[in-house]
mmCIF file of C-alpha atoms and ligand atoms in Angstrom:
data_model
loop_
_atom_site.group_PDB
_atom_site.id
_atom_site.type_symbol
_atom_site.label_atom_id
_atom_site.label_comp_id
_atom_site.label_asym_id
_atom_site.label_seq_id
_atom_site.Cartn_x
_atom_site.Cartn_y
_atom_site.Cartn_z
ATOM 1 C CA MET A 38 8.566 0.246 -15.973
ATOM 2 C CA ARG A 39 10.814 3.276 -16.408
ATOM 3 C CA PHE A 40 10.038 6.789 -15.212
ATOM 4 C CA GLY A 41 12.895 8.970 -16.433
ATOM 5 C CA ASP A 42 15.968 7.635 -14.619
ATOM 6 C CA VAL A 43 13.941 5.566 -12.141
ATOM 7 C CA GLU A 44 12.971 1.909 -12.586
ATOM 8 C CA ALA A 45 9.856 0.457 -10.936
ATOM 9 C CA TYR A 46 8.671 -3.141 -10.651
ATOM 10 C CA ALA A 47 5.367 -4.534 -9.381
ATOM 11 C CA LEU A 48 5.929 -7.124 -6.647
ATOM 12 C CA SER A 49 3.430 -9.484 -5.058
ATOM 13 C CA ASP A 50 2.880 -11.029 -1.657
ATOM 14 C CA GLY A 51 -0.166 -12.864 -2.993
ATOM 15 C CA PHE A 52 -3.807 -12.211 -2.127
ATOM 16 C CA PHE A 53 -6.136 -11.910 0.849
ATOM 17 C CA LYS A 54 -9.756 -11.007 1.532
ATOM 18 C CA LEU A 55 -11.482 -8.325 3.555
ATOM 19 C CA ASP A 56 -15.136 -7.604 4.262
ATOM 20 C CA GLY A 57 -16.610 -5.939 1.166
ATOM 21 C CA GLY A 58 -18.778 -3.563 3.197
ATOM 22 C CA ALA A 59 -15.802 -2.355 5.240
ATOM 23 C CA MET A 60 -13.802 -1.816 2.038
ATOM 24 C CA PHE A 61 -16.461 0.481 0.551
ATOM 25 C CA GLY A 62 -17.742 2.382 3.615
ATOM 26 C CA ILE A 63 -21.102 3.991 2.899
ATOM 27 C CA VAL A 64 -21.338 2.779 -0.721
ATOM 28 C CA PRO A 65 -24.299 0.333 -0.943
ATOM 29 C CA LYS A 66 -23.479 -3.276 -1.797
ATOM 30 C CA PRO A 67 -25.554 -3.349 -5.024
ATOM 31 C CA LEU A 68 -23.139 -0.710 -6.379
ATOM 32 C CA TRP A 69 -19.773 -2.069 -5.223
ATOM 33 C CA GLU A 70 -20.437 -5.724 -5.955
ATOM 34 C CA ARG A 71 -20.821 -4.912 -9.633
ATOM 35 C CA ARG A 72 -17.147 -3.952 -9.603
ATOM 36 C CA ILE A 73 -15.727 -6.485 -7.135
ATOM 37 C CA PRO A 74 -17.938 -9.534 -6.370
ATOM 38 C CA SER A 75 -18.025 -10.901 -2.802
ATOM 39 C CA ASP A 76 -17.788 -14.510 -1.618
ATOM 40 C CA ASN A 77 -20.341 -16.325 0.589
ATOM 41 C CA ARG A 78 -18.819 -14.628 3.681
ATOM 42 C CA ASN A 79 -19.200 -11.159 2.093
ATOM 43 C CA ARG A 80 -15.430 -10.897 1.554
ATOM 44 C CA ILE A 81 -13.753 -9.470 -1.537
ATOM 45 C CA ARG A 82 -10.439 -10.644 -2.982
ATOM 46 C CA LEU A 83 -7.607 -8.105 -2.776
ATOM 47 C CA GLY A 84 -4.050 -8.052 -4.019
ATOM 48 C CA LEU A 85 -0.971 -7.498 -1.863
ATOM 49 C CA ASN A 86 1.206 -5.532 -4.281
ATOM 50 C CA PRO A 87 4.409 -4.020 -2.853
ATOM 51 C CA LEU A 88 6.438 -1.856 -5.250
ATOM 52 C CA LEU A 89 10.171 -2.031 -5.978
ATOM 53 C CA VAL A 90 11.842 1.232 -7.022
ATOM 54 C CA ILE A 91 15.459 1.660 -8.102
ATOM 55 C CA ALA A 92 16.632 5.257 -8.034
ATOM 56 C CA GLY A 93 20.031 6.913 -7.685
ATOM 57 C CA GLY A 94 21.633 3.498 -7.066
ATOM 58 C CA LYS A 95 19.276 2.783 -4.151
ATOM 59 C CA ARG A 96 16.862 -0.146 -4.001
ATOM 60 C CA ILE A 97 13.630 0.761 -2.311
ATOM 61 C CA ILE A 98 10.635 -1.427 -1.489
ATOM 62 C CA VAL A 99 7.372 0.328 -0.754
ATOM 63 C CA GLU A 100 5.375 -1.937 1.631
ATOM 64 C CA THR A 101 6.234 -5.507 2.604
ATOM 65 C CA GLY A 102 2.858 -7.234 2.204
ATOM 66 C CA ILE A 103 0.981 -9.165 4.878
ATOM 67 C CA GLY A 104 3.820 -11.515 5.864
ATOM 68 C CA ALA A 105 3.654 -15.116 7.035
ATOM 69 C CA LYS A 106 3.390 -15.021 10.842
ATOM 70 C CA TYR A 107 -0.246 -16.134 11.144
ATOM 71 C CA ASP A 108 -2.071 -19.017 12.822
ATOM 72 C CA PRO A 109 -4.518 -21.158 10.804
ATOM 73 C CA LYS A 110 -7.573 -19.302 12.164
ATOM 74 C CA THR A 111 -6.251 -15.911 10.993
ATOM 75 C CA ILE A 112 -5.241 -17.368 7.619
ATOM 76 C CA ASP A 113 -8.832 -18.599 7.242
ATOM 77 C CA ILE A 114 -10.444 -15.290 8.322
ATOM 78 C CA TYR A 115 -8.435 -13.318 5.762
ATOM 79 C CA ASP A 116 -8.012 -16.185 3.262
ATOM 80 C CA ILE A 117 -4.294 -15.316 3.001
ATOM 81 C CA ARG A 118 -2.675 -16.902 -0.052
ATOM 82 C CA HIS A 119 1.003 -16.273 -0.669
ATOM 83 C CA GLU A 120 0.854 -16.884 -4.387
ATOM 84 C CA PRO A 121 3.675 -15.896 -4.611
ATOM 85 C CA PRO A 122 5.321 -14.889 -1.301
ATOM 86 C CA LEU A 123 7.069 -11.497 -1.452
ATOM 87 C CA LEU A 124 10.628 -12.838 -1.314
ATOM 88 C CA GLU A 125 9.951 -15.156 -4.242
ATOM 89 C CA SER A 126 8.563 -12.221 -6.202
ATOM 90 C CA LEU A 127 11.644 -10.171 -5.291
ATOM 91 C CA ALA A 128 13.969 -13.028 -6.342
ATOM 92 C CA ALA A 129 12.159 -13.291 -9.678
ATOM 93 C CA ASN A 130 13.267 -9.696 -10.275
ATOM 94 C CA GLY A 131 16.845 -10.614 -9.379
ATOM 95 C CA PHE A 132 17.098 -9.296 -5.812
ATOM 96 C CA SER A 133 17.604 -10.755 -2.358
ATOM 97 C CA PRO A 134 16.391 -9.157 0.923
ATOM 98 C CA GLU A 135 19.983 -8.105 1.734
ATOM 99 C CA ASP A 136 20.027 -5.933 -1.421
ATOM 100 C CA ILE A 137 17.296 -3.583 -0.187
ATOM 101 C CA ASP A 138 18.468 -0.158 1.079
ATOM 102 C CA PHE A 139 15.111 1.289 2.120
ATOM 103 C CA VAL A 140 11.685 -0.063 3.008
ATOM 104 C CA VAL A 141 9.077 2.694 2.819
ATOM 105 C CA LEU A 142 5.849 2.043 4.747
ATOM 106 C CA THR A 143 2.751 4.087 3.874
ATOM 107 C CA HIS A 144 1.317 3.194 7.276
ATOM 108 C CA LEU A 145 1.692 0.337 9.739
ATOM 109 C CA HIS A 146 -1.484 -1.757 9.368
ATOM 110 C CA PHE A 147 -0.487 -5.442 9.277
ATOM 111 C CA ASP A 148 -1.378 -5.943 5.605
ATOM 112 C CA HIS A 149 1.242 -3.303 4.660
ATOM 113 C CA CYS A 150 4.154 -4.178 6.941
ATOM 114 C CA GLY A 151 3.622 -7.831 7.886
ATOM 115 C CA GLY A 152 6.632 -8.787 5.760
ATOM 116 C CA ASN A 153 8.951 -6.507 7.798
ATOM 117 C CA THR A 154 9.692 -9.473 10.036
ATOM 118 C CA GLY A 155 9.759 -13.242 9.778
ATOM 119 C CA ILE A 156 10.217 -15.996 12.341
ATOM 120 C CA GLY A 157 13.945 -16.469 12.957
ATOM 121 C CA GLY A 158 15.877 -19.507 14.214
ATOM 122 C CA SER A 159 15.052 -18.579 17.812
ATOM 123 C CA GLY A 160 11.313 -18.742 17.064
ATOM 124 C CA LYS A 161 11.064 -14.942 17.518
ATOM 125 C CA PRO A 162 10.277 -12.334 14.828
ATOM 126 C CA VAL A 163 13.402 -10.851 13.230
ATOM 127 C CA PRO A 164 13.866 -8.245 10.446
ATOM 128 C CA VAL A 165 13.573 -9.667 6.913
ATOM 129 C CA PHE A 166 15.483 -6.789 5.257
ATOM 130 C CA PRO A 167 18.578 -6.565 7.497
ATOM 131 C CA ASN A 168 20.313 -3.737 5.599
ATOM 132 C CA ALA A 169 17.269 -1.545 5.006
ATOM 133 C CA LYS A 170 16.295 1.626 6.783
ATOM 134 C CA HIS A 171 12.528 1.361 7.315
ATOM 135 C CA VAL A 172 11.046 4.776 6.560
ATOM 136 C CA VAL A 173 7.921 5.685 8.549
ATOM 137 C CA GLN A 174 6.137 8.845 9.557
ATOM 138 C CA ALA A 175 6.937 9.476 13.228
ATOM 139 C CA GLY A 176 3.256 10.073 13.989
ATOM 140 C CA GLU A 177 2.276 6.744 12.420
ATOM 141 C CA TRP A 178 4.914 4.959 14.506
ATOM 142 C CA ARG A 179 3.566 6.536 17.716
ATOM 143 C CA THR A 180 -0.013 5.629 16.724
ATOM 144 C CA ALA A 181 0.951 2.025 15.961
ATOM 145 C CA LEU A 182 2.624 1.429 19.317
ATOM 146 C CA ALA A 183 -0.251 2.994 21.305
ATOM 147 C CA PRO A 184 -3.330 2.501 19.103
ATOM 148 C CA ASP A 185 -6.837 3.558 20.004
ATOM 149 C CA THR A 186 -9.451 0.865 20.634
ATOM 150 C CA ARG A 187 -10.868 0.979 17.088
ATOM 151 C CA SER A 188 -7.440 0.617 15.415
ATOM 152 C CA ARG A 189 -5.901 -1.906 17.806
ATOM 153 C CA ALA A 190 -6.556 -5.020 15.710
ATOM 154 C CA SER A 191 -4.741 -3.497 12.710
ATOM 155 C CA TYR A 192 -1.402 -2.805 14.428
ATOM 156 C CA LEU A 193 0.843 -5.726 15.434
ATOM 157 C CA ALA A 194 3.919 -5.024 17.564
ATOM 158 C CA GLU A 195 5.707 -8.089 16.104
ATOM 159 C CA ASN A 196 6.032 -6.185 12.794
ATOM 160 C CA LEU A 197 7.599 -3.135 14.460
ATOM 161 C CA VAL A 198 9.491 -3.736 17.692
ATOM 162 C CA PRO A 199 12.186 -6.028 16.165
ATOM 163 C CA LEU A 200 13.066 -3.234 13.690
ATOM 164 C CA GLU A 201 13.504 -0.736 16.489
ATOM 165 C CA GLU A 202 15.658 -3.203 18.447
ATOM 166 C CA ALA A 203 17.873 -3.674 15.371
ATOM 167 C CA GLY A 204 18.180 0.107 14.819
ATOM 168 C CA LEU A 205 16.503 -0.109 11.413
ATOM 169 C CA VAL A 206 13.762 2.517 11.829
ATOM 170 C CA MET A 207 14.103 5.877 10.062
ATOM 171 C CA MET A 208 11.480 8.336 11.276
ATOM 172 C CA ILE A 209 10.414 11.221 9.085
ATOM 173 C CA ASP A 210 8.070 14.107 9.741
ATOM 174 C CA GLY A 211 6.074 15.228 6.698
ATOM 175 C CA GLU A 212 7.493 15.260 3.178
ATOM 176 C CA ALA A 213 10.938 13.682 2.658
ATOM 177 C CA GLU A 214 13.149 12.656 -0.286
ATOM 178 C CA ILE A 215 14.411 9.074 0.155
ATOM 179 C CA ALA A 216 16.521 8.839 -3.002
ATOM 180 C CA GLU A 217 16.892 10.992 -6.106
ATOM 181 C CA GLY A 218 13.353 11.492 -7.452
ATOM 182 C CA VAL A 219 11.590 9.416 -4.772
ATOM 183 C CA ARG A 220 9.573 11.355 -2.217
ATOM 184 C CA CYS A 221 7.258 10.455 0.662
ATOM 185 C CA VAL A 222 4.178 12.680 0.604
ATOM 186 C CA PRO A 223 1.691 12.879 3.497
ATOM 187 C CA THR A 224 -1.811 11.711 2.449
ATOM 188 C CA PRO A 225 -3.759 11.524 5.720
ATOM 189 C CA GLY A 226 -7.271 10.125 6.028
ATOM 190 C CA HIS A 227 -6.891 6.342 6.081
ATOM 191 C CA THR A 228 -4.711 6.937 9.144
ATOM 192 C CA ALA A 229 -3.760 10.330 10.592
ATOM 193 C CA PHE A 230 -0.166 10.019 9.310
ATOM 194 C CA HIS A 231 -0.639 7.935 6.160
ATOM 195 C CA GLN A 232 1.844 8.710 3.362
ATOM 196 C CA SER A 233 2.063 7.944 -0.358
ATOM 197 C CA VAL A 234 5.162 7.807 -2.568
ATOM 198 C CA LEU A 235 5.756 10.097 -5.539
ATOM 199 C CA VAL A 236 8.435 9.240 -8.102
ATOM 200 C CA GLU A 237 9.441 12.152 -10.359
ATOM 201 C CA SER A 238 12.179 11.949 -12.962
ATOM 202 C CA ARG A 239 12.648 13.843 -16.223
ATOM 203 C CA GLY A 240 9.042 15.024 -16.196
ATOM 204 C CA GLU A 241 7.564 11.537 -15.701
ATOM 205 C CA ARG A 242 5.633 10.658 -12.573
ATOM 206 C CA LEU A 243 4.546 7.557 -10.710
ATOM 207 C CA PHE A 244 2.293 7.732 -7.646
ATOM 208 C CA MET A 245 1.978 4.842 -5.227
ATOM 209 C CA PHE A 246 -1.350 5.528 -3.495
ATOM 210 C CA GLY A 247 -1.034 3.161 -0.542
ATOM 211 C CA ASP A 248 -4.485 3.039 1.043
ATOM 212 C CA LEU A 249 -5.496 6.492 -0.243
ATOM 213 C CA VAL A 250 -6.893 4.637 -3.295
ATOM 214 C CA PRO A 251 -6.424 0.912 -2.577
ATOM 215 C CA THR A 252 -7.987 -0.457 -5.783
ATOM 216 C CA ALA A 253 -9.054 0.926 -9.154
ATOM 217 C CA SER A 254 -12.636 0.709 -7.843
ATOM 218 C CA HIS A 255 -11.790 3.345 -5.215
ATOM 219 C CA LEU A 256 -10.843 6.135 -7.661
ATOM 220 C CA ASP A 257 -14.187 7.926 -7.286
ATOM 221 C CA PRO A 258 -13.537 10.479 -4.522
ATOM 222 C CA ALA A 259 -16.682 9.398 -2.602
ATOM 223 C CA TRP A 260 -15.778 5.689 -2.666
ATOM 224 C CA VAL A 261 -13.817 5.573 0.580
ATOM 225 C CA MET A 262 -13.082 2.690 2.919
ATOM 226 C CA GLY A 263 -15.009 2.246 6.176
ATOM 227 C CA TYR A 264 -11.628 1.646 7.831
ATOM 228 C CA ASP A 265 -10.498 5.272 7.319
ATOM 229 C CA VAL A 266 -10.083 7.267 10.526
ATOM 230 C CA ASN A 267 -10.994 10.482 8.705
ATOM 231 C CA PRO A 268 -12.916 9.719 5.488
ATOM 232 C CA ILE A 269 -13.596 13.369 4.605
ATOM 233 C CA VAL A 270 -9.859 14.086 4.597
ATOM 234 C CA THR A 271 -9.391 11.120 2.222
ATOM 235 C CA VAL A 272 -12.122 12.495 -0.084
ATOM 236 C CA LYS A 273 -10.528 15.961 -0.183
ATOM 237 C CA ARG A 274 -7.045 14.611 -0.890
ATOM 238 C CA LYS A 275 -8.426 12.560 -3.790
ATOM 239 C CA GLU A 276 -10.280 15.622 -5.120
ATOM 240 C CA ASP A 277 -7.003 17.590 -5.015
ATOM 241 C CA LEU A 278 -4.842 14.939 -6.639
ATOM 242 C CA LEU A 279 -6.981 13.306 -9.344
ATOM 243 C CA PRO A 280 -7.415 16.349 -11.629
ATOM 244 C CA ARG A 281 -3.660 16.971 -11.462
ATOM 245 C CA MET A 282 -2.864 13.332 -12.236
ATOM 246 C CA LEU A 283 -5.165 13.455 -15.194
ATOM 247 C CA ARG A 284 -3.751 16.757 -16.495
ATOM 248 C CA GLU A 285 -0.116 15.738 -16.096
ATOM 249 C CA GLY A 286 -0.519 12.114 -17.197
ATOM 250 C CA TRP A 287 0.780 10.508 -13.993
ATOM 251 C CA THR A 288 1.039 6.740 -13.773
ATOM 252 C CA VAL A 289 -0.526 5.420 -10.566
ATOM 253 C CA TYR A 290 -0.023 2.193 -8.634
ATOM 254 C CA PHE A 291 -2.726 0.234 -6.797
ATOM 255 C CA GLU A 292 -1.545 -1.712 -3.801
ATOM 256 C CA HIS A 293 -4.676 -3.816 -3.226
ATOM 257 C CA ASP A 294 -6.205 -4.201 -6.664
ATOM 258 C CA PRO A 295 -6.342 -7.935 -7.446
ATOM 259 C CA ASN A 296 -5.812 -7.331 -11.189
ATOM 260 C CA ILE A 297 -4.231 -3.907 -11.806
ATOM 261 C CA THR A 298 -0.960 -2.446 -10.506
ATOM 262 C CA PHE A 299 0.369 0.293 -12.854
ATOM 263 C CA ALA A 300 -2.349 2.370 -14.543
ATOM 264 C CA LYS A 301 -3.199 5.721 -16.070
ATOM 265 C CA VAL A 302 -6.122 7.670 -14.648
ATOM 266 C CA GLU A 303 -8.842 8.527 -17.160
ATOM 267 C CA SER A 304 -12.104 10.459 -16.894
ATOM 268 C CA ASP A 305 -15.206 10.840 -19.056
ATOM 269 C CA GLY A 306 -16.088 14.009 -17.119
ATOM 270 C CA ARG A 307 -18.323 12.087 -14.689
ATOM 271 C CA ARG A 308 -16.255 9.199 -13.429
ATOM 272 C CA TYR A 309 -12.594 8.380 -12.975
ATOM 273 C CA THR A 310 -11.387 5.048 -14.332
ATOM 274 C CA ALA A 311 -8.031 3.263 -14.500
ATOM 275 C CA LYS A 312 -6.460 2.070 -17.710
ATOM 276 C CA PRO A 313 -3.867 -0.602 -16.907
ATOM 277 C CA VAL A 314 -0.356 -0.208 -18.321
ATOM 278 C CA SER A 315 1.853 -3.285 -18.434
ATOM 279 C CA ASP A 316 5.191 -3.413 -16.627
HETATM 280 ZN ZN1 ZN B 158 -4.273 -1.930 3.272
#
């Protein structure tokens, strides 16, 4: 898709599953399962949809998917299916990992940055995108390397430490422009230093939510994940942004929706919905 002078492509690292109750927080199951049905282990199927942006001659990937460094037990728990793996999806768009200038990470949970590293010849994790600066909020980086007890299972050092050792981490603090028309915007709530990505060019806008709104079923401001460290902050940020998106006709991008990536936000005055737009 084109947004002014910026090109954007939906990528895929396949699918995985998470507990449906955890994905919808306090929303009762009879309501959420009408939108996303659960399997016999109460899990719902989610997409892993990184985004490729080309702006001002720079190639930027937002998120790297869940990656492939898992044992069979973990693959079973999350039903990880690399259909396709991220690098295949990238190659289908004509790019190799060496071509990527920036990797932007909304936050550092393993399902967003697992593809930062892969197992190298030595059997140890090594960076997958060797020429890319990996853009993270400094606060998120600190949190990930010293997580609290509740967040510990979501942060894996193997996705982070090899980048630091290779000098590939670019810390930012608050809002920052990565390339012409591509900005990181703090959207705390899911984690304290979560960020989203706003593309603006010639009056057209694309907003990559990250986990602020992981699927089209999470557009309603009150439909917030149980995983969020500060759900009320997530609700308020959604209440700020959605009316503006609607008014200004932004295109949005859902990282975890199993069916929809690019979409327009619509409202009938009571509920927000997503109308898919094809890329
Ligand atoms: Zn996520």
